[in-house]
mmCIF file of C-alpha atoms in Angstrom:
data_model
loop_
_atom_site.group_PDB
_atom_site.id
_atom_site.type_symbol
_atom_site.label_atom_id
_atom_site.label_comp_id
_atom_site.label_asym_id
_atom_site.label_seq_id
_atom_site.Cartn_x
_atom_site.Cartn_y
_atom_site.Cartn_z
ATOM 1 C CA MET A 327 -1.897 -66.772 12.459
ATOM 2 C CA ARG A 328 -3.557 -65.091 9.045
ATOM 3 C CA VAL A 329 -5.732 -67.319 7.210
ATOM 4 C CA ASN A 330 -3.185 -67.510 3.954
ATOM 5 C CA ARG A 331 -0.678 -68.843 6.600
ATOM 6 C CA ILE A 332 -2.968 -71.259 7.897
ATOM 7 C CA LEU A 333 -3.584 -72.699 4.464
ATOM 8 C CA LEU A 334 -0.201 -72.707 3.246
ATOM 9 C CA SER A 335 1.139 -74.744 6.531
ATOM 10 C CA SER A 336 -1.430 -77.134 6.124
ATOM 11 C CA ALA A 337 -0.775 -77.666 2.526
ATOM 12 C CA LEU A 338 2.790 -78.192 3.113
ATOM 13 C CA VAL A 339 2.791 -80.334 6.317
ATOM 14 C CA VAL A 340 0.035 -82.643 4.480
ATOM 15 C CA VAL A 341 2.555 -82.960 1.495
ATOM 16 C CA ALA A 342 5.768 -83.529 3.626
ATOM 17 C CA LEU A 343 3.870 -86.101 5.530
ATOM 18 C CA VAL A 344 2.613 -87.962 2.540
ATOM 19 C CA ILE A 345 6.088 -87.881 0.805
ATOM 20 C CA GLN A 346 7.596 -89.143 4.207
ATOM 21 C CA VAL A 347 5.099 -91.961 5.005
ATOM 22 C CA SER A 348 4.924 -93.378 1.292
ATOM 23 C CA VAL A 349 8.519 -92.782 -0.083
ATOM 24 C CA LEU A 350 11.105 -92.107 2.301
ATOM 25 C CA ALA A 351 9.991 -94.346 5.136
ATOM 26 C CA ARG A 352 9.981 -97.065 2.545
ATOM 27 C CA LEU A 353 13.768 -96.547 1.369
ATOM 28 C CA HIS A 354 14.701 -98.480 4.377
ATOM 29 C CA LEU A 355 17.937 -96.807 4.977
ATOM 30 C CA PRO A 356 20.401 -97.436 7.539
ATOM 31 C CA GLY A 357 19.520 -95.803 11.291
ATOM 32 C CA ALA A 358 16.776 -92.828 10.908
ATOM 33 C CA VAL A 359 14.225 -91.886 8.533
ATOM 34 C CA PRO A 360 14.981 -88.446 6.544
ATOM 35 C CA ASP A 361 12.134 -86.367 8.342
ATOM 36 C CA LEU A 362 10.922 -84.139 5.652
ATOM 37 C CA LEU A 363 8.052 -83.051 7.973
ATOM 38 C CA LEU A 364 10.787 -81.401 10.460
ATOM 39 C CA LEU A 365 12.294 -79.560 7.739
ATOM 40 C CA THR A 366 8.778 -78.127 6.660
ATOM 41 C CA VAL A 367 8.084 -77.040 10.225
ATOM 42 C CA LEU A 368 11.756 -75.658 10.333
ATOM 43 C CA GLY A 369 11.278 -73.439 7.339
ATOM 44 C CA LEU A 370 8.106 -71.927 8.385
ATOM 45 C CA ALA A 371 9.195 -71.150 11.710
ATOM 46 C CA MET A 372 12.485 -69.390 10.328
ATOM 47 C CA VAL A 373 9.712 -67.057 8.535
ATOM 48 C CA TYR A 374 7.083 -66.668 10.765
ATOM 49 C CA GLY A 375 8.665 -66.645 14.227
ATOM 50 C CA HIS A 376 8.361 -68.601 17.395
ATOM 51 C CA VAL A 377 4.615 -68.743 17.930
ATOM 52 C CA GLY A 378 4.403 -69.576 14.579
ATOM 53 C CA GLY A 379 6.635 -72.156 14.351
ATOM 54 C CA ALA A 380 5.341 -73.640 17.537
ATOM 55 C CA LEU A 381 1.743 -73.698 16.383
ATOM 56 C CA VAL A 382 2.943 -75.206 12.962
ATOM 57 C CA GLY A 383 5.018 -77.946 14.844
ATOM 58 C CA PHE A 384 2.128 -78.665 17.184
ATOM 59 C CA GLY A 385 -0.109 -79.217 14.274
ATOM 60 C CA ALA A 386 2.456 -81.132 12.035
ATOM 61 C CA GLY A 387 3.400 -83.589 14.877
ATOM 62 C CA LEU A 388 -0.300 -84.331 16.061
ATOM 63 C CA LEU A 389 -0.881 -85.104 12.440
ATOM 64 C CA ALA A 390 1.856 -87.450 12.223
ATOM 65 C CA ASP A 391 0.991 -88.902 15.542
ATOM 66 C CA LEU A 392 -2.293 -90.019 14.123
ATOM 67 C CA ALA A 393 -1.477 -90.966 10.572
ATOM 68 C CA PRO A 394 -0.972 -94.486 9.652
ATOM 69 C CA PRO A 395 1.235 -96.201 10.478
ATOM 70 C CA ALA A 396 2.253 -94.532 13.528
ATOM 71 C CA ASP A 397 2.981 -96.698 16.312
ATOM 72 C CA HIS A 398 3.692 -94.414 19.201
ATOM 73 C CA ALA A 399 1.579 -92.443 21.685
ATOM 74 C CA ALA A 400 -0.127 -89.494 20.520
ATOM 75 C CA GLY A 401 1.091 -86.139 21.384
ATOM 76 C CA ARG A 402 4.468 -87.504 21.461
ATOM 77 C CA TYR A 403 5.920 -85.903 18.500
ATOM 78 C CA ALA A 404 3.278 -83.083 18.522
ATOM 79 C CA LEU A 405 5.435 -82.220 21.465
ATOM 80 C CA VAL A 406 8.839 -82.651 19.912
ATOM 81 C CA LEU A 407 8.041 -80.585 16.777
ATOM 82 C CA CYS A 408 6.373 -77.811 18.970
ATOM 83 C CA VAL A 409 9.386 -77.140 20.920
ATOM 84 C CA THR A 410 11.412 -77.296 17.979
ATOM 85 C CA GLY A 411 9.645 -75.111 15.761
ATOM 86 C CA TYR A 412 9.543 -72.684 18.845
ATOM 87 C CA PHE A 413 13.438 -72.525 19.130
ATOM 88 C CA ALA A 414 14.106 -72.460 15.323
ATOM 89 C CA GLY A 415 11.570 -69.193 15.266
ATOM 90 C CA LEU A 416 13.715 -67.525 17.792
ATOM 91 C CA ILE A 417 16.430 -66.991 15.109
ATOM 92 C CA ARG A 418 13.996 -65.389 12.482
ATOM 93 C CA PRO A 419 15.468 -62.013 11.515
ATOM 94 C CA GLU A 420 13.086 -59.020 11.098
ATOM 95 C CA ASN A 421 12.299 -59.208 7.620
ATOM 96 C CA GLY A 422 12.285 -63.131 7.474
ATOM 97 C CA ARG A 423 15.240 -63.271 5.381
ATOM 98 C CA LEU A 424 18.565 -65.014 6.182
ATOM 99 C CA LYS A 425 21.473 -63.721 4.501
ATOM 100 C CA SER A 426 23.622 -66.926 4.232
ATOM 101 C CA ALA A 427 23.128 -70.808 4.570
ATOM 102 C CA THR A 428 25.239 -71.270 7.533
ATOM 103 C CA GLY A 429 22.487 -70.356 9.970
ATOM 104 C CA PRO A 430 19.755 -72.753 8.614
ATOM 105 C CA MET A 431 22.146 -75.622 8.175
ATOM 106 C CA ALA A 432 23.245 -75.332 11.776
ATOM 107 C CA VAL A 433 19.532 -74.826 12.762
ATOM 108 C CA VAL A 434 18.656 -78.071 10.638
ATOM 109 C CA VAL A 435 21.727 -80.329 12.332
ATOM 110 C CA ALA A 436 20.585 -78.864 15.710
ATOM 111 C CA ALA A 437 17.018 -79.894 15.099
ATOM 112 C CA ALA A 438 17.690 -82.883 13.953
ATOM 113 C CA VAL A 439 19.818 -83.985 16.916
ATOM 114 C CA GLY A 440 17.584 -82.281 19.667
ATOM 115 C CA SER A 441 14.422 -83.670 18.102
ATOM 116 C CA THR A 442 15.777 -87.259 18.436
ATOM 117 C CA LEU A 443 16.932 -86.869 21.544
ATOM 118 C CA LEU A 444 13.751 -85.489 23.008
ATOM 119 C CA TYR A 445 11.757 -87.968 21.063
ATOM 120 C CA ALA A 446 13.884 -90.713 22.620
ATOM 121 C CA GLY A 447 13.654 -89.171 26.196
ATOM 122 C CA VAL A 448 9.730 -88.852 26.177
ATOM 123 C CA GLY A 449 9.763 -92.316 24.812
ATOM 124 C CA ALA A 450 11.528 -93.602 27.798
ATOM 125 C CA LEU A 451 9.010 -91.608 29.817
ATOM 126 C CA VAL A 452 6.173 -93.489 28.547
ATOM 127 C CA GLY A 453 8.019 -96.803 28.450
ATOM 128 C CA ASP A 454 9.161 -97.316 25.164
ATOM 129 C CA THR A 455 12.703 -98.449 24.756
ATOM 130 C CA ALA A 456 12.839 -99.080 20.777
ATOM 131 C CA ALA A 457 15.732 -96.634 20.766
ATOM 132 C CA ARG A 458 17.782 -98.427 22.893
ATOM 133 C CA HIS A 459 17.725 -101.326 20.603
ATOM 134 C CA VAL A 460 18.562 -99.642 17.449
ATOM 135 C CA GLY A 461 21.518 -97.506 19.106
ATOM 136 C CA LEU A 462 21.109 -93.639 20.185
ATOM 137 C CA THR A 463 24.542 -92.804 18.519
ATOM 138 C CA SER A 464 23.511 -94.280 15.047
ATOM 139 C CA LEU A 465 20.178 -92.684 15.396
ATOM 140 C CA LEU A 466 21.592 -89.200 15.761
ATOM 141 C CA ILE A 467 24.650 -89.127 13.295
ATOM 142 C CA SER A 468 22.150 -90.759 10.619
ATOM 143 C CA ALA A 469 19.263 -88.186 11.584
ATOM 144 C CA ALA A 470 21.495 -85.402 11.109
ATOM 145 C CA LEU A 471 23.060 -86.375 7.895
ATOM 146 C CA TYR A 472 20.027 -87.349 6.261
ATOM 147 C CA ASP A 473 18.162 -84.106 7.163
ATOM 148 C CA LEU A 474 21.256 -82.011 6.304
ATOM 149 C CA LEU A 475 21.470 -83.623 2.936
ATOM 150 C CA LEU A 476 17.335 -83.042 2.034
ATOM 151 C CA ALA A 477 17.648 -79.548 3.632
ATOM 152 C CA PRO A 478 18.744 -77.258 0.600
ATOM 153 C CA PHE A 479 16.269 -78.717 -1.239
ATOM 154 C CA VAL A 480 13.496 -78.147 1.345
ATOM 155 C CA VAL A 481 13.998 -75.784 3.703
ATOM 156 C CA PRO A 482 14.680 -72.514 1.172
ATOM 157 C CA GLY A 483 11.799 -73.424 -0.987
ATOM 158 C CA VAL A 484 9.609 -73.336 1.822
ATOM 159 C CA MET A 485 10.694 -70.031 3.239
ATOM 160 C CA TRP A 486 9.991 -68.654 -0.314
ATOM 161 C CA LEU A 487 6.814 -70.117 -0.292
ATOM 162 C CA ALA A 488 6.096 -68.703 3.466
ATOM 163 C CA ARG A 489 7.343 -65.048 2.179
ATOM 164 C CA ARG A 490 5.463 -65.004 -0.992
ATOM 165 C CA ALA A 491 2.133 -65.426 0.881
ATOM 166 C CA ASP A 492 2.807 -63.289 3.517
ATOM 167 C CA ASN A 493 3.808 -60.316 0.750
ATOM 168 C CA ASP A 494 0.583 -60.986 -0.999
ATOM 169 C CA PRO A 495 -1.013 -57.343 -1.641
ATOM 170 C CA LEU A 496 -4.437 -58.355 -1.652
ATOM 171 C CA THR A 497 -4.070 -59.359 1.760
ATOM 172 C CA GLU A 498 -1.413 -57.224 3.326
ATOM 173 C CA THR A 499 -2.463 -54.814 5.890
ATOM 174 C CA GLY A 500 0.790 -54.161 8.103
ATOM 175 C CA PRO A 501 3.178 -51.219 7.815
ATOM 176 C CA ALA A 502 4.233 -52.131 4.126
ATOM 177 C CA ALA A 503 0.643 -51.606 3.191
ATOM 178 C CA LYS A 504 0.247 -48.343 4.933
ATOM 179 C CA ALA A 505 3.208 -47.144 3.520
ATOM 180 C CA GLY A 506 2.152 -47.481 0.022
ATOM 181 C CA ASP A 507 -1.287 -45.813 0.907
ATOM 182 C CA ILE A 508 0.689 -43.115 2.126
ATOM 183 C CA SER A 509 3.131 -42.669 -0.971
ATOM 184 C CA SER A 510 0.680 -43.323 -3.071
ATOM 185 C CA GLY A 511 -1.446 -40.243 -1.558
ATOM 186 C CA TRP A 512 1.860 -38.191 -1.562
ATOM 187 C CA LEU A 513 2.039 -38.759 -5.043
ATOM 188 C CA SER A 514 -1.656 -38.164 -6.181
ATOM 189 C CA SER A 515 -2.026 -34.798 -4.009
ATOM 190 C CA GLY A 516 1.556 -33.809 -3.508
ATOM 191 C CA THR A 517 4.645 -32.289 -5.747
ATOM 192 C CA GLY A 518 4.569 -34.782 -8.677
ATOM 193 C CA LEU A 519 1.314 -33.491 -10.263
ATOM 194 C CA ARG A 520 1.342 -30.219 -8.927
ATOM 195 C CA ILE A 521 4.563 -29.321 -10.256
ATOM 196 C CA GLY A 522 3.504 -30.370 -13.429
ATOM 197 C CA SER A 523 0.379 -28.324 -13.453
ATOM 198 C CA GLN A 524 2.332 -25.556 -12.465
ATOM 199 C CA ARG A 525 4.868 -26.032 -14.986
ATOM 200 C CA GLY A 526 1.783 -26.006 -17.347
ATOM 201 C CA GLY A 527 0.300 -22.674 -16.015
ATOM 202 C CA LEU A 528 3.881 -21.095 -16.450
ATOM 203 C CA GLY A 529 3.861 -21.819 -20.005
ATOM 204 C CA ALA A 530 0.134 -20.744 -20.501
ATOM 205 C CA LEU A 531 1.349 -17.451 -18.856
ATOM 206 C CA LYS A 532 4.101 -16.802 -21.022
ATOM 207 C CA ALA A 533 2.170 -17.566 -24.064
ATOM 208 C CA LYS A 534 -0.242 -15.101 -23.106
ATOM 209 C CA ALA A 535 2.534 -12.351 -22.283
ATOM 210 C CA ARG A 536 3.958 -13.268 -25.884
ATOM 211 C CA THR A 537 0.813 -12.555 -27.314
ATOM 212 C CA ARG A 538 -0.048 -9.416 -25.394
ATOM 213 C CA SER A 539 3.191 -7.710 -26.452
ATOM 214 C CA ALA A 540 2.764 -8.645 -30.114
ATOM 215 C CA ARG A 541 -0.361 -7.028 -30.029
ATOM 216 C CA VAL A 542 1.109 -4.004 -28.476
ATOM 217 C CA GLY A 543 3.920 -3.679 -30.911
ATOM 218 C CA ARG A 544 0.997 -3.755 -34.025
ATOM 219 C CA ILE A 545 -1.041 -1.215 -32.198
ATOM 220 C CA LYS A 546 2.259 0.986 -31.601
ATOM 221 C CA GLY A 547 3.256 0.519 -35.497
ATOM 222 C CA VAL A 548 -0.259 1.207 -36.564
ATOM 223 C CA LYS A 549 -0.080 4.626 -34.297
ATOM 224 C CA ARG A 550 3.322 5.706 -35.786
ATOM 225 C CA LEU A 551 1.970 5.257 -39.263
#
């Protein structure tokens, strides 16, 4: 990943984790907790692609595993967000722009349900049965509902910031920058300036021809006299 992507992803993940732990987790909503960290990973993955999404998801999940008041095994949420970021990045279009909100909303619902199931499944493997006492069905419904309500305020903003960082002309080295260099070179050494100089040269030649014809006319008039 490029430096600007790493810096932006780190900043967004830290902000999302702080808000989730200090604000959303203290709302005491029924069922699951709105997963702002998951939505941040989804927004970045739908711009950076599956590889970038997996890396961002793993880092964000590992940070959530180590941040207090985490009460589960380290690496559990990192695995969940890594897998979620990878599959979310697979729907990324070529230009990183989505034409409608239907696709991202469907991805949010699928990610909320899939991450909850995967988290509960990994917990069952390590002996964590908390999901059974709370009720897996209520967790799935509440997680999908909360994330879907929060997604329009988070995912578009995250995607806009990610695209803006990628389109920075100071750090852009891809085909767009090369195309810009080619176009500027074409304009500086190609048709536009040369046509202008040729037009100026033709105008000078016409002026010289008129001056010469006027002189010839005067000379002829003098000779006739």
